[in-house]
PDB file of C-alpha atoms in Angstrom:
ATOM      1  CA  UNK A   1      26.904 -32.998  -3.818  1.00 59.00           C
ATOM      2  CA  UNK A   2      24.601 -35.344  -1.912  1.00 73.00           C
ATOM      3  CA  UNK A   3      21.336 -36.891  -3.014  1.00 78.00           C
ATOM      4  CA  UNK A   4      17.992 -36.411  -1.325  1.00 81.00           C
ATOM      5  CA  UNK A   5      15.572 -39.313  -1.737  1.00 73.00           C
ATOM      6  CA  UNK A   6      11.844 -38.722  -1.416  1.00 69.00           C
ATOM      7  CA  UNK A   7       9.593 -41.739  -0.846  1.00 62.00           C
ATOM      8  CA  UNK A   8       6.031 -40.950  -1.917  1.00 56.00           C
ATOM      9  CA  UNK A   9       2.852 -42.593  -0.558  1.00 53.00           C
ATOM     10  CA  UNK A  10       2.568 -44.343  -3.945  1.00 48.00           C
ATOM     11  CA  UNK A  11       5.776 -46.307  -3.184  1.00 51.00           C
ATOM     12  CA  UNK A  12       7.723 -44.259  -5.755  1.00 54.00           C
ATOM     13  CA  UNK A  13      11.263 -43.146  -4.937  1.00 59.00           C
ATOM     14  CA  UNK A  14      12.296 -39.764  -6.372  1.00 68.00           C
ATOM     15  CA  UNK A  15      15.952 -38.763  -6.129  1.00 75.00           C
ATOM     16  CA  UNK A  16      17.159 -35.150  -6.200  1.00 81.00           C
ATOM     17  CA  UNK A  17      20.680 -33.747  -6.085  1.00 88.00           C
ATOM     18  CA  UNK A  18      21.018 -31.318  -3.187  1.00 93.00           C
ATOM     19  CA  UNK A  19      22.561 -27.933  -4.012  1.00 93.00           C
ATOM     20  CA  UNK A  20      25.746 -27.625  -2.016  1.00 90.00           C
ATOM     21  CA  UNK A  21      27.332 -24.724  -0.175  1.00 91.00           C
ATOM     22  CA  UNK A  22      29.410 -23.653  -3.192  1.00 92.00           C
ATOM     23  CA  UNK A  23      26.576 -23.398  -5.710  1.00 94.00           C
ATOM     24  CA  UNK A  24      24.248 -21.698  -3.233  1.00 95.00           C
ATOM     25  CA  UNK A  25      26.785 -19.039  -2.257  1.00 94.00           C
ATOM     26  CA  UNK A  26      27.717 -18.480  -5.905  1.00 95.00           C
ATOM     27  CA  UNK A  27      24.031 -17.874  -6.631  1.00 96.00           C
ATOM     28  CA  UNK A  28      23.832 -15.602  -3.575  1.00 95.00           C
ATOM     29  CA  UNK A  29      26.820 -13.582  -4.779  1.00 95.00           C
ATOM     30  CA  UNK A  30      25.149 -13.046  -8.168  1.00 96.00           C
ATOM     31  CA  UNK A  31      21.938 -11.940  -6.450  1.00 96.00           C
ATOM     32  CA  UNK A  32      23.801  -9.547  -4.143  1.00 95.00           C
ATOM     33  CA  UNK A  33      25.580  -7.982  -7.145  1.00 96.00           C
ATOM     34  CA  UNK A  34      22.188  -7.429  -8.792  1.00 96.00           C
ATOM     35  CA  UNK A  35      20.871  -5.925  -5.549  1.00 95.00           C
ATOM     36  CA  UNK A  36      23.907  -3.655  -5.346  1.00 94.00           C
ATOM     37  CA  UNK A  37      23.435  -2.421  -8.912  1.00 95.00           C
ATOM     38  CA  UNK A  38      19.758  -1.735  -8.214  1.00 93.00           C
ATOM     39  CA  UNK A  39      20.669   0.293  -5.124  1.00 91.00           C
ATOM     40  CA  UNK A  40      23.257   2.269  -7.111  1.00 91.00           C
ATOM     41  CA  UNK A  41      20.593   3.136  -9.680  1.00 90.00           C
ATOM     42  CA  UNK A  42      18.303   4.320  -6.898  1.00 86.00           C
ATOM     43  CA  UNK A  43      21.052   6.502  -5.432  1.00 84.00           C
ATOM     44  CA  UNK A  44      21.858   7.884  -8.890  1.00 85.00           C
ATOM     45  CA  UNK A  45      18.206   8.827  -9.312  1.00 78.00           C
ATOM     46  CA  UNK A  46      18.649  11.384  -6.512  1.00 72.00           C
ATOM     47  CA  UNK A  47      21.044  13.492  -8.554  1.00 68.00           C
ATOM     48  CA  UNK A  48      19.703  16.567 -10.331  1.00 60.00           C
ATOM     49  CA  UNK A  49      16.368  16.566  -8.526  1.00 64.00           C
ATOM     50  CA  UNK A  50      14.965  18.630  -5.721  1.00 65.00           C
ATOM     51  CA  UNK A  51      14.687  16.067  -2.977  1.00 71.00           C
ATOM     52  CA  UNK A  52      11.433  16.410  -1.062  1.00 77.00           C
ATOM     53  CA  UNK A  53      10.329  14.495   2.018  1.00 81.00           C
ATOM     54  CA  UNK A  54       7.932  12.522  -0.152  1.00 80.00           C
ATOM     55  CA  UNK A  55      10.742  11.568  -2.530  1.00 80.00           C
ATOM     56  CA  UNK A  56      12.936  10.473   0.387  1.00 82.00           C
ATOM     57  CA  UNK A  57      10.092   8.292   1.701  1.00 85.00           C
ATOM     58  CA  UNK A  58       9.644   6.642  -1.689  1.00 83.00           C
ATOM     59  CA  UNK A  59      13.418   6.196  -1.985  1.00 84.00           C
ATOM     60  CA  UNK A  60      13.634   4.470   1.403  1.00 87.00           C
ATOM     61  CA  UNK A  61      10.694   2.238   0.512  1.00 90.00           C
ATOM     62  CA  UNK A  62      12.311   1.296  -2.803  1.00 90.00           C
ATOM     63  CA  UNK A  63      15.582   0.465  -1.052  1.00 90.00           C
ATOM     64  CA  UNK A  64      13.724  -1.717   1.443  1.00 89.00           C
ATOM     65  CA  UNK A  65      12.042  -3.596  -1.404  1.00 91.00           C
ATOM     66  CA  UNK A  66      15.417  -4.216  -3.077  1.00 92.00           C
ATOM     67  CA  UNK A  67      17.101  -5.359   0.146  1.00 89.00           C
ATOM     68  CA  UNK A  68      14.289  -7.300   1.844  1.00 89.00           C
ATOM     69  CA  UNK A  69      11.862  -8.112  -0.960  1.00 94.00           C
ATOM     70  CA  UNK A  70      14.288  -9.247  -3.660  1.00 96.00           C
ATOM     71  CA  UNK A  71      14.484 -12.925  -2.707  1.00 96.00           C
ATOM     72  CA  UNK A  72      10.812 -13.263  -1.810  1.00 96.00           C
ATOM     73  CA  UNK A  73       9.571 -11.602  -4.998  1.00 95.00           C
ATOM     74  CA  UNK A  74      11.846 -13.530  -7.351  1.00 96.00           C
ATOM     75  CA  UNK A  75      11.389 -16.917  -5.666  1.00 96.00           C
ATOM     76  CA  UNK A  76       7.642 -16.388  -5.864  1.00 94.00           C
ATOM     77  CA  UNK A  77       7.685 -15.236  -9.509  1.00 94.00           C
ATOM     78  CA  UNK A  78      10.276 -17.742 -10.775  1.00 93.00           C
ATOM     79  CA  UNK A  79       8.950 -20.840  -8.978  1.00 90.00           C
ATOM     80  CA  UNK A  80      11.606 -21.056  -6.276  1.00 94.00           C
ATOM     81  CA  UNK A  81      14.410 -19.355  -8.160  1.00 95.00           C
ATOM     82  CA  UNK A  82      16.157 -15.986  -8.102  1.00 97.00           C
ATOM     83  CA  UNK A  83      18.268 -14.767 -11.039  1.00 97.00           C
ATOM     84  CA  UNK A  84      21.331 -16.202  -9.276  1.00 96.00           C
ATOM     85  CA  UNK A  85      19.671 -19.560  -8.665  1.00 96.00           C
ATOM     86  CA  UNK A  86      18.439 -19.662 -12.270  1.00 95.00           C
ATOM     87  CA  UNK A  87      21.975 -19.123 -13.586  1.00 96.00           C
ATOM     88  CA  UNK A  88      23.328 -21.870 -11.305  1.00 95.00           C
ATOM     89  CA  UNK A  89      20.329 -24.109 -12.174  1.00 93.00           C
ATOM     90  CA  UNK A  90      19.170 -24.625  -8.616  1.00 95.00           C
ATOM     91  CA  UNK A  91      15.809 -23.922  -7.012  1.00 94.00           C
ATOM     92  CA  UNK A  92      13.837 -24.104  -3.785  1.00 95.00           C
ATOM     93  CA  UNK A  93      11.229 -26.826  -3.303  1.00 92.00           C
ATOM     94  CA  UNK A  94       9.334 -28.194  -0.335  1.00 91.00           C
ATOM     95  CA  UNK A  95      10.641 -31.306   1.409  1.00 89.00           C
ATOM     96  CA  UNK A  96       7.890 -33.378  -0.214  1.00 80.00           C
ATOM     97  CA  UNK A  97       9.198 -32.370  -3.654  1.00 79.00           C
ATOM     98  CA  UNK A  98       6.349 -30.013  -4.487  1.00 81.00           C
ATOM     99  CA  UNK A  99       6.792 -26.379  -5.466  1.00 86.00           C
ATOM    100  CA  UNK A 100       7.422 -23.989  -2.571  1.00 91.00           C
ATOM    101  CA  UNK A 101       4.274 -21.991  -1.843  1.00 92.00           C
ATOM    102  CA  UNK A 102       3.895 -18.398  -0.632  1.00 94.00           C
ATOM    103  CA  UNK A 103       4.091 -19.273   3.065  1.00 94.00           C
ATOM    104  CA  UNK A 104       7.271 -21.350   2.619  1.00 94.00           C
ATOM    105  CA  UNK A 105       8.985 -18.663   0.560  1.00 96.00           C
ATOM    106  CA  UNK A 106       7.947 -15.920   2.983  1.00 95.00           C
ATOM    107  CA  UNK A 107       9.076 -17.847   6.055  1.00 95.00           C
ATOM    108  CA  UNK A 108      12.474 -18.880   4.696  1.00 95.00           C
ATOM    109  CA  UNK A 109      13.206 -15.300   3.681  1.00 94.00           C
ATOM    110  CA  UNK A 110      12.061 -13.815   6.994  1.00 94.00           C
ATOM    111  CA  UNK A 111      14.704 -16.046   8.609  1.00 93.00           C
ATOM    112  CA  UNK A 112      17.330 -14.817   6.150  1.00 92.00           C
ATOM    113  CA  UNK A 113      18.258 -11.951   8.497  1.00 90.00           C
ATOM    114  CA  UNK A 114      19.276 -14.496  11.166  1.00 93.00           C
ATOM    115  CA  UNK A 115      21.224 -16.600   8.662  1.00 92.00           C
ATOM    116  CA  UNK A 116      23.014 -13.406   7.595  1.00 89.00           C
ATOM    117  CA  UNK A 117      24.254 -12.551  11.114  1.00 88.00           C
ATOM    118  CA  UNK A 118      26.677 -11.083  11.981  1.00 87.00           C
ATOM    119  CA  UNK A 119      27.675 -10.422   8.349  1.00 82.00           C
ATOM    120  CA  UNK A 120      27.466 -12.328   5.040  1.00 82.00           C
ATOM    121  CA  UNK A 121      25.678 -15.474   6.252  1.00 89.00           C
ATOM    122  CA  UNK A 122      28.035 -17.221   8.709  1.00 91.00           C
ATOM    123  CA  UNK A 123      25.057 -18.645  10.630  1.00 92.00           C
ATOM    124  CA  UNK A 124      23.551 -19.951   7.391  1.00 91.00           C
ATOM    125  CA  UNK A 125      26.888 -21.398   6.242  1.00 91.00           C
ATOM    126  CA  UNK A 126      27.479 -23.217   9.535  1.00 92.00           C
ATOM    127  CA  UNK A 127      23.930 -24.612   9.556  1.00 93.00           C
ATOM    128  CA  UNK A 128      24.273 -25.825   5.971  1.00 93.00           C
ATOM    129  CA  UNK A 129      27.665 -27.379   6.659  1.00 90.00           C
ATOM    130  CA  UNK A 130      26.327 -29.310   9.656  1.00 91.00           C
ATOM    131  CA  UNK A 131      23.065 -30.445   8.022  1.00 91.00           C
ATOM    132  CA  UNK A 132      23.172 -33.535   5.790  1.00 88.00           C
ATOM    133  CA  UNK A 133      20.899 -31.872   3.201  1.00 90.00           C
ATOM    134  CA  UNK A 134      22.723 -28.489   3.264  1.00 92.00           C
ATOM    135  CA  UNK A 135      19.696 -26.673   4.671  1.00 94.00           C
ATOM    136  CA  UNK A 136      20.114 -23.275   6.302  1.00 95.00           C
ATOM    137  CA  UNK A 137      18.009 -22.121   9.255  1.00 94.00           C
ATOM    138  CA  UNK A 138      15.375 -20.599   6.975  1.00 95.00           C
ATOM    139  CA  UNK A 139      15.021 -23.914   5.129  1.00 96.00           C
ATOM    140  CA  UNK A 140      14.659 -25.869   8.370  1.00 95.00           C
ATOM    141  CA  UNK A 141      11.884 -23.606   9.631  1.00 95.00           C
ATOM    142  CA  UNK A 142      10.076 -23.320   6.291  1.00 95.00           C
ATOM    143  CA  UNK A 143      10.376 -27.013   5.401  1.00 94.00           C
ATOM    144  CA  UNK A 144      12.260 -26.364   2.163  1.00 95.00           C
ATOM    145  CA  UNK A 145      15.345 -27.683   0.413  1.00 94.00           C
ATOM    146  CA  UNK A 146      17.418 -26.323  -2.485  1.00 95.00           C
ATOM    147  CA  UNK A 147      17.996 -28.838  -5.282  1.00 93.00           C
ATOM    148  CA  UNK A 148      19.898 -28.976  -8.549  1.00 92.00           C
ATOM    149  CA  UNK A 149      17.635 -28.973 -11.596  1.00 85.00           C
ATOM    150  CA  UNK A 150      18.129 -31.960 -13.861  1.00 69.00           C
ATOM    151  CA  UNK A 151      18.203 -31.220 -17.591  1.00 59.00           C
ATOM    152  CA  UNK A 152      15.687 -33.904 -18.367  1.00 48.00           C
ATOM    153  CA  UNK A 153      13.075 -32.547 -15.977  1.00 45.00           C
ATOM    154  CA  UNK A 154      13.856 -28.855 -15.651  1.00 43.00           C
ATOM    155  CA  UNK A 155      10.992 -26.691 -14.450  1.00 44.00           C
ATOM    156  CA  UNK A 156       9.900 -25.771 -17.974  1.00 49.00           C
ATOM    157  CA  UNK A 157       9.769 -29.385 -19.152  1.00 48.00           C
ATOM    158  CA  UNK A 158       7.902 -30.439 -16.010  1.00 44.00           C
ATOM    159  CA  UNK A 159       5.303 -27.744 -16.548  1.00 45.00           C
ATOM    160  CA  UNK A 160       5.057 -28.575 -20.243  1.00 46.00           C
ATOM    161  CA  UNK A 161       4.472 -32.259 -19.497  1.00 44.00           C
ATOM    162  CA  UNK A 162       1.889 -31.419 -16.859  1.00 43.00           C
ATOM    163  CA  UNK A 163       0.044 -29.000 -19.168  1.00 44.00           C
ATOM    164  CA  UNK A 164      -0.070 -31.684 -21.873  1.00 44.00           C
ATOM    165  CA  UNK A 165      -1.952 -34.168 -19.675  1.00 41.00           C
ATOM    166  CA  UNK A 166      -3.592 -32.247 -16.863  1.00 40.00           C
ATOM    167  CA  UNK A 167      -6.901 -31.769 -18.712  1.00 41.00           C
ATOM    168  CA  UNK A 168      -7.253 -35.446 -19.588  1.00 51.00           C
ATOM    169  CA  UNK A 169     -10.283 -36.985 -17.870  1.00 61.00           C
ATOM    170  CA  UNK A 170      -9.612 -39.467 -15.101  1.00 74.00           C
ATOM    171  CA  UNK A 171     -12.564 -40.808 -13.172  1.00 79.00           C
ATOM    172  CA  UNK A 172     -12.486 -41.088  -9.407  1.00 77.00           C
ATOM    173  CA  UNK A 173     -12.684 -44.861  -9.740  1.00 82.00           C
ATOM    174  CA  UNK A 174      -9.697 -44.998 -12.124  1.00 85.00           C
ATOM    175  CA  UNK A 175      -7.753 -42.694  -9.817  1.00 83.00           C
ATOM    176  CA  UNK A 176      -8.527 -44.911  -6.793  1.00 84.00           C
ATOM    177  CA  UNK A 177      -7.463 -48.062  -8.670  1.00 88.00           C
ATOM    178  CA  UNK A 178      -4.119 -46.500  -9.675  1.00 89.00           C
ATOM    179  CA  UNK A 179      -3.400 -45.289  -6.148  1.00 86.00           C
ATOM    180  CA  UNK A 180      -4.281 -48.722  -4.758  1.00 87.00           C
ATOM    181  CA  UNK A 181      -1.927 -50.368  -7.248  1.00 89.00           C
ATOM    182  CA  UNK A 182       1.028 -48.221  -6.165  1.00 87.00           C
ATOM    183  CA  UNK A 183       0.224 -48.872  -2.506  1.00 85.00           C
ATOM    184  CA  UNK A 184       0.116 -52.660  -3.024  1.00 86.00           C
ATOM    185  CA  UNK A 185       2.594 -53.346  -5.815  1.00 87.00           C
ATOM    186  CA  UNK A 186       5.595 -54.234  -3.625  1.00 86.00           C
ATOM    187  CA  UNK A 187       3.547 -57.061  -2.100  1.00 86.00           C
ATOM    188  CA  UNK A 188       2.989 -58.686  -5.511  1.00 87.00           C
ATOM    189  CA  UNK A 189       5.338 -61.039  -7.313  1.00 88.00           C
ATOM    190  CA  UNK A 190       6.989 -59.703 -10.453  1.00 88.00           C
ATOM    191  CA  UNK A 191       4.683 -61.337 -12.998  1.00 89.00           C
ATOM    192  CA  UNK A 192       1.455 -60.529 -11.130  1.00 89.00           C
ATOM    193  CA  UNK A 193       2.591 -56.936 -10.694  1.00 91.00           C
ATOM    194  CA  UNK A 194       3.355 -56.617 -14.405  1.00 90.00           C
ATOM    195  CA  UNK A 195       0.012 -58.129 -15.454  1.00 91.00           C
ATOM    196  CA  UNK A 196      -1.967 -55.935 -13.059  1.00 93.00           C
ATOM    197  CA  UNK A 197      -0.202 -52.746 -14.204  1.00 92.00           C
ATOM    198  CA  UNK A 198      -0.855 -53.636 -17.850  1.00 92.00           C
ATOM    199  CA  UNK A 199      -4.532 -54.362 -17.156  1.00 92.00           C
ATOM    200  CA  UNK A 200      -5.026 -51.042 -15.369  1.00 92.00           C
ATOM    201  CA  UNK A 201      -3.115 -49.056 -17.986  1.00 91.00           C
ATOM    202  CA  UNK A 202      -4.630 -50.608 -21.132  1.00 91.00           C
ATOM    203  CA  UNK A 203      -7.964 -48.682 -21.099  1.00 90.00           C
ATOM    204  CA  UNK A 204      -6.123 -45.405 -20.518  1.00 89.00           C
ATOM    205  CA  UNK A 205      -3.502 -45.551 -23.281  1.00 88.00           C
ATOM    206  CA  UNK A 206      -5.579 -43.926 -26.030  1.00 82.00           C
ATOM    207  CA  UNK A 207      -6.911 -40.987 -24.015  1.00 82.00           C
ATOM    208  CA  UNK A 208      -3.502 -40.258 -22.522  1.00 84.00           C
ATOM    209  CA  UNK A 209      -1.464 -40.493 -25.735  1.00 82.00           C
ATOM    210  CA  UNK A 210       0.780 -43.222 -24.352  1.00 86.00           C
ATOM    211  CA  UNK A 211       4.139 -43.565 -26.067  1.00 87.00           C
ATOM    212  CA  UNK A 212       5.478 -46.926 -27.197  1.00 88.00           C
ATOM    213  CA  UNK A 213       7.986 -46.831 -24.324  1.00 87.00           C
ATOM    214  CA  UNK A 214       5.155 -46.282 -21.841  1.00 87.00           C
ATOM    215  CA  UNK A 215       3.216 -49.213 -23.315  1.00 90.00           C
ATOM    216  CA  UNK A 216       6.283 -51.344 -22.677  1.00 91.00           C
ATOM    217  CA  UNK A 217       6.515 -49.986 -19.112  1.00 91.00           C
ATOM    218  CA  UNK A 218       2.937 -49.564 -17.852  1.00 91.00           C
ATOM    219  CA  UNK A 219       4.055 -48.692 -14.309  1.00 91.00           C
ATOM    220  CA  UNK A 220       5.859 -45.592 -15.553  1.00 88.00           C
ATOM    221  CA  UNK A 221       2.810 -44.692 -17.623  1.00 89.00           C
ATOM    222  CA  UNK A 222       0.551 -45.049 -14.566  1.00 90.00           C
ATOM    223  CA  UNK A 223       2.878 -42.840 -12.573  1.00 85.00           C
ATOM    224  CA  UNK A 224       2.610 -40.131 -15.247  1.00 84.00           C
ATOM    225  CA  UNK A 225      -1.183 -40.330 -15.024  1.00 85.00           C
ATOM    226  CA  UNK A 226      -1.042 -40.116 -11.248  1.00 80.00           C
ATOM    227  CA  UNK A 227       1.439 -37.227 -11.499  1.00 73.00           C
ATOM    228  CA  UNK A 228      -0.963 -35.242 -13.674  1.00 71.00           C
ATOM    229  CA  UNK A 229      -3.763 -35.816 -11.175  1.00 63.00           C
ATOM    230  CA  UNK A 230      -1.768 -34.926  -8.052  1.00 55.00           C
ATOM    231  CA  UNK A 231       0.942 -32.608  -9.479  1.00 49.00           C
ATOM    232  CA  UNK A 232       3.672 -34.934  -8.223  1.00 47.00           C
ATOM    233  CA  UNK A 233       7.209 -34.375  -9.536  1.00 47.00           C
ATOM    234  CA  UNK A 234       8.279 -36.869 -12.213  1.00 46.00           C
ATOM    235  CA  UNK A 235       9.912 -40.020 -10.859  1.00 45.00           C
ATOM    236  CA  UNK A 236      13.657 -40.260 -11.270  1.00 42.00           C
ATOM    237  CA  UNK A 237      13.693 -43.848 -10.075  1.00 40.00           C
ATOM    238  CA  UNK A 238      10.884 -46.385  -9.860  1.00 41.00           C
ATOM    239  CA  UNK A 239      11.567 -49.219  -7.451  1.00 38.00           C
TER     240      UNK A 239
END
């Protein structure tokens, strides 16, 4: 599996592992089995009942939801994951690392019918094989990528960390100073950079429940503060 490196405006590099063809098609197979079972249950529901035109209409609508709405509904509800993706620990995110929104999820799944052609996703497989980040046509159009979830910052832990700090007050001036630091830090020598980070972070430690490790590494602490303000994904690597 290849890595995808995101370089944020704050001069922070975030590295993700791209979900490869094997894991994505394994997840797809799981999802298609679930879809198939759901369709079988719908067909079984026809037995023993007087089938009216209204019932047939509802049946067709339900089948359409299972076939066409499955991926959209689950990716929307499970933050970029379907049951298959959840089991394989992969999920859809935007290219900037943020959570895929409604428009991204809708667009990538509208293109799924083209990726599926002529049967069982050969167009999608070829596109993923040729693209360095294993993106199918729907991903290219929607601006999304499928990544492997790391244990240390799985979706639940990310949300838990964000919830723990998101309500902490940060003034506009403090926010501007932190952003300016990350924009300028690579131009500073090592000692000046360390002193400036410590000076900016020191007044914030108490309100933000800084850990001892964060006090020893004020840049990482400042990134956490900035992350809570802007909902950035946690940094995997700080350069």
